[in-house]
Amino acid sequence: MKLAPHRPSKDEKNGLKLSPFSGSAATAKAVAQIAGVSPATVKRAHQFGKALEVLEQVSPKAAEVVLRGEVKDALTNLHLVPAEAMSFVAEQITNGERSIKRAMEKWGALQREKRLKEKMAEVLPKPTQPFELYCCDIHDAHKFVAAESVDLIVTDPPYGREHLHLYDALAKFAVHALKEGGICVVMCGVRYLREVMETLSRHLNYVWTLTYLTPGQHNKLFPFRVINAWKPVLYFVKGELAEDAQWVFDVIESPQPEKTDHEWQQNLEAFTDLVRRFTHKGMVVCDPLLRDWNDRRGSAC
Ligand SMILES: C[S@@+](CC[C@H](N)C(=O)[O-])C[C@H]1O[C@@H](n2cnc3c(N)ncnc32)[C@H](O)[C@@H]1O
């Protein structure tokens, strides 16, 4: 005779397991007679008592809720909860869940999700690059970068009056992308420094200004009769600066202009120095103003 294959019930799929009654059938019958109930009720009470003991070890608070009779299906379902799911079920009960069956459905869903993630991790190719690159306008950058996922933003937006609106977009992006206490370092021009500071300060907290010296690159600004040989690098933070934030030396010197690929290009060595001053291993760093990366070399970010 061929036996039909075992089809797991919905409860079994969610992890609910039948645990056998450990007392003998004769004992159950004897106790049932004394108590005036059926042997099945005695078995259930025994299994419930055992399961309650396990629950009590995991969470006395959850066991109390069950004992008060607030979890309606505890008598019929608590003993079906496998040991590895008991902590989860206990947590659900203390958080207000009042059905063991529902708690186990959530646990089953979590297990399925976990298995799926493990499978995906096996089949997906491992990242080979230490960076990810998205080509988009700064106004869309939040769609590519998860909220509160970045430790540090280092960027060099365009400096002209017509580009001032980008600083507002940058600050809004920083509020979205930075973790609490995350740092936003912004190189800018001197002429619109006041406007840039005001814009960034609407969303972030000002910490300091670093001086970025450009000795080999003296710009003569005729309308103001100024020969410029430095740039401000503004240091802002989202929320409060962490007590263990890195010490930062606040003067950087750019060795020589490097305009081999782009008229706005920074000297790679100096910009790398700037990034390094704010970073340590494992940090996520982002530069959201590098739209031209595709056809020109980007910064050290
Ligand atoms: C001063 S340059 C930065 C140069 C960079 N630090 C380097 O060394 O190559 C400013 C950058 O902002 C980019 N940019 C301008 N408007 C943008 C926007 N709306 N969204 C994203 N990037 C933008 C420009 O394409 C340019 O790459």
mmCIF file of N, CA, C and O and ligand atoms in Angstrom, residues 136-141 154-159 163 165-166 169 187 231 258-259 262-268 271 287-293 296-301, ligand 1:
data_model
loop_
_atom_site.group_PDB
_atom_site.id
_atom_site.type_symbol
_atom_site.label_atom_id
_atom_site.label_comp_id
_atom_site.label_asym_id
_atom_site.label_seq_id
_atom_site.Cartn_x
_atom_site.Cartn_y
_atom_site.Cartn_z
ATOM 1 N N CYS A 136 22.524 61.202 -10.900
ATOM 2 C CA CYS A 136 21.218 61.877 -10.817
ATOM 3 C C CYS A 136 21.420 63.305 -10.325
ATOM 4 O O CYS A 136 22.497 63.681 -9.880
ATOM 5 N N ASP A 137 20.343 64.067 -10.411
ATOM 6 C CA ASP A 137 20.336 65.417 -9.878
ATOM 7 C C ASP A 137 20.276 65.331 -8.348
ATOM 8 O O ASP A 137 19.692 64.394 -7.808
ATOM 9 N N ILE A 138 20.871 66.313 -7.680
ATOM 10 C CA ILE A 138 20.865 66.277 -6.205
ATOM 11 C C ILE A 138 19.438 66.215 -5.640
ATOM 12 O O ILE A 138 19.203 65.622 -4.601
ATOM 13 N N HIS A 139 18.488 66.808 -6.381
ATOM 14 C CA HIS A 139 17.102 66.802 -5.892
ATOM 15 C C HIS A 139 16.510 65.386 -5.848
ATOM 16 O O HIS A 139 15.510 65.152 -5.181
ATOM 17 N N ASP A 140 17.132 64.457 -6.599
ATOM 18 C CA ASP A 140 16.628 63.068 -6.619
ATOM 19 C C ASP A 140 17.508 62.127 -5.808
ATOM 20 O O ASP A 140 17.217 60.928 -5.709
ATOM 21 N N ALA A 141 18.594 62.663 -5.245
ATOM 22 C CA ALA A 141 19.585 61.789 -4.597
ATOM 23 C C ALA A 141 18.980 60.992 -3.438
ATOM 24 O O ALA A 141 19.403 59.870 -3.168
ATOM 25 N N VAL A 154 30.908 64.685 2.199
ATOM 26 C CA VAL A 154 31.964 65.651 1.855
ATOM 27 C C VAL A 154 31.679 66.057 0.420
ATOM 28 O O VAL A 154 31.607 65.192 -0.465
ATOM 29 N N THR A 155 31.519 67.341 0.199
ATOM 30 C CA THR A 155 31.130 67.746 -1.151
ATOM 31 C C THR A 155 31.635 69.130 -1.507
ATOM 32 O O THR A 155 31.995 69.923 -0.631
ATOM 33 N N ASP A 156 31.600 69.393 -2.777
ATOM 34 C CA ASP A 156 32.157 70.627 -3.329
ATOM 35 C C ASP A 156 31.175 71.136 -4.387
ATOM 36 O O ASP A 156 31.364 70.906 -5.571
ATOM 37 N N PRO A 157 30.128 71.831 -3.940
ATOM 38 C CA PRO A 157 29.125 72.299 -4.915
ATOM 39 C C PRO A 157 29.668 73.454 -5.742
ATOM 40 O O PRO A 157 30.690 74.058 -5.386
ATOM 41 N N PRO A 158 28.990 73.796 -6.842
ATOM 42 C CA PRO A 158 29.399 74.988 -7.600
ATOM 43 C C PRO A 158 29.237 76.235 -6.723
ATOM 44 O O PRO A 158 28.405 76.267 -5.830
ATOM 45 N N TYR A 159 30.032 77.281 -6.986
ATOM 46 C CA TYR A 159 30.082 78.418 -6.061
ATOM 47 C C TYR A 159 29.261 79.658 -6.466
ATOM 48 O O TYR A 159 29.090 80.563 -5.670
ATOM 49 N N HIS A 163 23.920 79.170 -8.335
ATOM 50 C CA HIS A 163 23.907 77.797 -7.804
ATOM 51 C C HIS A 163 23.542 77.739 -6.318
ATOM 52 O O HIS A 163 23.564 76.662 -5.717
ATOM 53 N N HIS A 165 20.838 77.765 -4.803
ATOM 54 C CA HIS A 165 19.704 76.873 -4.485
ATOM 55 C C HIS A 165 20.167 75.443 -4.218
ATOM 56 O O HIS A 165 19.509 74.675 -3.514
ATOM 57 N N LEU A 166 21.349 75.088 -4.775
ATOM 58 C CA LEU A 166 21.855 73.722 -4.581
ATOM 59 C C LEU A 166 22.208 73.457 -3.114
ATOM 60 O O LEU A 166 22.176 72.323 -2.651
ATOM 61 N N ALA A 169 19.164 72.247 -1.400
ATOM 62 C CA ALA A 169 18.933 70.835 -1.760
ATOM 63 C C ALA A 169 19.934 69.945 -1.018
ATOM 64 O O ALA A 169 19.582 68.871 -0.529
ATOM 65 N N MET A 187 32.731 72.358 0.856
ATOM 66 C CA MET A 187 33.669 73.354 0.339
ATOM 67 C C MET A 187 32.841 74.401 -0.408
ATOM 68 O O MET A 187 31.881 74.050 -1.094
ATOM 69 N N LYS A 231 39.904 78.790 0.293
ATOM 70 C CA LYS A 231 38.458 78.514 0.223
ATOM 71 C C LYS A 231 37.993 78.057 1.596
ATOM 72 O O LYS A 231 38.738 77.340 2.277
ATOM 73 N N GLU A 258 44.917 71.265 -10.170
ATOM 74 C CA GLU A 258 44.880 70.028 -10.966
ATOM 75 C C GLU A 258 43.635 70.139 -11.832
ATOM 76 O O GLU A 258 42.524 69.866 -11.380
ATOM 77 N N LYS A 259 43.818 70.613 -13.045
ATOM 78 C CA LYS A 259 42.659 70.857 -13.908
ATOM 79 C C LYS A 259 42.761 70.038 -15.187
ATOM 80 O O LYS A 259 42.413 70.495 -16.269
ATOM 81 N N HIS A 262 38.816 68.627 -15.671
ATOM 82 C CA HIS A 262 37.609 69.440 -15.468
ATOM 83 C C HIS A 262 38.035 70.780 -14.887
ATOM 84 O O HIS A 262 38.917 70.831 -14.017
ATOM 85 N N GLU A 263 37.383 71.835 -15.343
ATOM 86 C CA GLU A 263 37.782 73.155 -14.836
ATOM 87 C C GLU A 263 37.458 73.309 -13.347
ATOM 88 O O GLU A 263 38.040 74.140 -12.659
ATOM 89 N N TRP A 264 36.502 72.489 -12.840
ATOM 90 C CA TRP A 264 36.141 72.592 -11.425
ATOM 91 C C TRP A 264 36.837 71.543 -10.567
ATOM 92 O O TRP A 264 36.552 71.423 -9.377
ATOM 93 N N GLN A 265 37.685 70.776 -11.184
ATOM 94 C CA GLN A 265 38.317 69.642 -10.488
ATOM 95 C C GLN A 265 39.159 70.113 -9.293
ATOM 96 O O GLN A 265 39.854 71.132 -9.374
ATOM 97 N N GLN A 266 39.106 69.347 -8.206
ATOM 98 C CA GLN A 266 39.956 69.628 -7.047
ATOM 99 C C GLN A 266 41.235 68.815 -7.160
ATOM 100 O O GLN A 266 41.260 67.781 -7.820
ATOM 101 N N ASN A 267 42.257 69.282 -6.476
ATOM 102 C CA ASN A 267 43.492 68.487 -6.393
ATOM 103 C C ASN A 267 43.181 67.216 -5.594
ATOM 104 O O ASN A 267 42.716 67.288 -4.450
ATOM 105 N N LEU A 268 43.429 66.080 -6.226
ATOM 106 C CA LEU A 268 43.023 64.804 -5.628
ATOM 107 C C LEU A 268 43.697 64.555 -4.280
ATOM 108 O O LEU A 268 43.071 64.093 -3.331
ATOM 109 N N PHE A 271 42.128 66.855 -1.628
ATOM 110 C CA PHE A 271 40.754 66.470 -1.315
ATOM 111 C C PHE A 271 40.727 65.137 -0.557
ATOM 112 O O PHE A 271 39.903 64.951 0.345
ATOM 113 N N ASP A 287 29.178 61.810 -1.553
ATOM 114 C CA ASP A 287 29.280 63.112 -2.214
ATOM 115 C C ASP A 287 28.095 63.226 -3.165
ATOM 116 O O ASP A 287 28.061 62.560 -4.197
ATOM 117 N N PRO A 288 27.080 64.028 -2.822
ATOM 118 C CA PRO A 288 25.873 64.080 -3.666
ATOM 119 C C PRO A 288 25.955 65.105 -4.808
ATOM 120 O O PRO A 288 24.982 65.308 -5.511
ATOM 121 N N LEU A 289 27.117 65.764 -4.974
ATOM 122 C CA LEU A 289 27.224 66.746 -6.062
ATOM 123 C C LEU A 289 28.370 66.377 -7.002
ATOM 124 O O LEU A 289 29.406 67.021 -7.047
ATOM 125 N N LEU A 290 28.144 65.326 -7.725
ATOM 126 C CA LEU A 290 29.172 64.820 -8.653
ATOM 127 C C LEU A 290 28.498 64.367 -9.934
ATOM 128 O O LEU A 290 28.775 63.298 -10.438
ATOM 129 N N ARG A 291 27.582 65.196 -10.422
ATOM 130 C CA ARG A 291 26.752 64.754 -11.540
ATOM 131 C C ARG A 291 27.576 64.390 -12.774
ATOM 132 O O ARG A 291 27.188 63.569 -13.569
ATOM 133 N N ASP A 292 28.763 65.005 -12.896
ATOM 134 C CA ASP A 292 29.544 64.807 -14.119
ATOM 135 C C ASP A 292 30.527 63.652 -14.030
ATOM 136 O O ASP A 292 31.409 63.533 -14.859
ATOM 137 N N TRP A 293 30.367 62.812 -13.025
ATOM 138 C CA TRP A 293 31.339 61.736 -12.839
ATOM 139 C C TRP A 293 31.501 60.906 -14.108
ATOM 140 O O TRP A 293 32.589 60.494 -14.473
ATOM 141 N N ARG A 296 33.902 62.779 -16.560
ATOM 142 C CA ARG A 296 35.099 63.440 -16.030
ATOM 143 C C ARG A 296 35.481 62.802 -14.715
ATOM 144 O O ARG A 296 34.646 62.184 -14.054
ATOM 145 N N ARG A 297 36.711 63.029 -14.315
ATOM 146 C CA ARG A 297 37.139 62.415 -13.069
ATOM 147 C C ARG A 297 36.504 63.139 -11.878
ATOM 148 O O ARG A 297 36.390 64.362 -11.854
ATOM 149 N N GLY A 298 36.069 62.374 -10.894
ATOM 150 C CA GLY A 298 35.446 62.968 -9.728
ATOM 151 C C GLY A 298 36.450 63.284 -8.644
ATOM 152 O O GLY A 298 37.656 63.180 -8.834
ATOM 153 N N SER A 299 35.943 63.663 -7.525
ATOM 154 C CA SER A 299 36.821 64.006 -6.406
ATOM 155 C C SER A 299 37.241 62.746 -5.659
ATOM 156 O O SER A 299 36.946 61.639 -6.062
ATOM 157 N N ALA A 300 37.889 62.939 -4.561
ATOM 158 C CA ALA A 300 38.378 61.801 -3.763
ATOM 159 C C ALA A 300 37.265 61.066 -3.050
ATOM 160 O O ALA A 300 37.482 60.007 -2.511
ATOM 161 N N CYS A 301 36.071 61.636 -3.031
ATOM 162 C CA CYS A 301 34.968 61.008 -2.307
ATOM 163 C C CYS A 301 34.620 59.643 -2.862
ATOM 164 O O CYS A 301 34.506 59.469 -4.031
HETATM 165 C C1 LIG B 1 32.812 72.277 -8.051
HETATM 166 S S1 LIG B 1 32.319 70.844 -8.900
HETATM 167 C C2 LIG B 1 32.946 69.532 -7.933
HETATM 168 C C3 LIG B 1 34.124 68.973 -8.507
HETATM 169 C C4 LIG B 1 34.662 67.785 -7.753
HETATM 170 N N1 LIG B 1 34.937 68.135 -6.384
HETATM 171 C C5 LIG B 1 35.923 67.289 -8.461
HETATM 172 O O1 LIG B 1 37.011 67.415 -7.943
HETATM 173 O O2 LIG B 1 35.763 66.756 -9.548
HETATM 174 C C6 LIG B 1 30.582 70.818 -8.618
HETATM 175 C C7 LIG B 1 29.884 69.557 -9.095
HETATM 176 O O3 LIG B 1 28.489 69.673 -8.836
HETATM 177 C C8 LIG B 1 27.786 69.044 -9.900
HETATM 178 N N2 LIG B 1 26.404 69.544 -9.958
HETATM 179 C C9 LIG B 1 25.966 70.751 -10.362
HETATM 180 N N3 LIG B 1 24.623 70.821 -10.285
HETATM 181 C C10 LIG B 1 24.209 69.630 -9.812
HETATM 182 C C11 LIG B 1 22.932 69.079 -9.505
HETATM 183 N N4 LIG B 1 21.796 69.785 -9.687
HETATM 184 N N5 LIG B 1 22.865 67.824 -9.029
HETATM 185 C C12 LIG B 1 24.001 67.095 -8.853
HETATM 186 N N6 LIG B 1 25.244 67.548 -9.118
HETATM 187 C C13 LIG B 1 25.346 68.820 -9.595
HETATM 188 C C14 LIG B 1 28.586 69.427 -11.117
HETATM 189 O O4 LIG B 1 28.308 68.548 -12.174
HETATM 190 C C15 LIG B 1 30.022 69.286 -10.598
HETATM 191 O O5 LIG B 1 30.474 67.960 -10.783
#
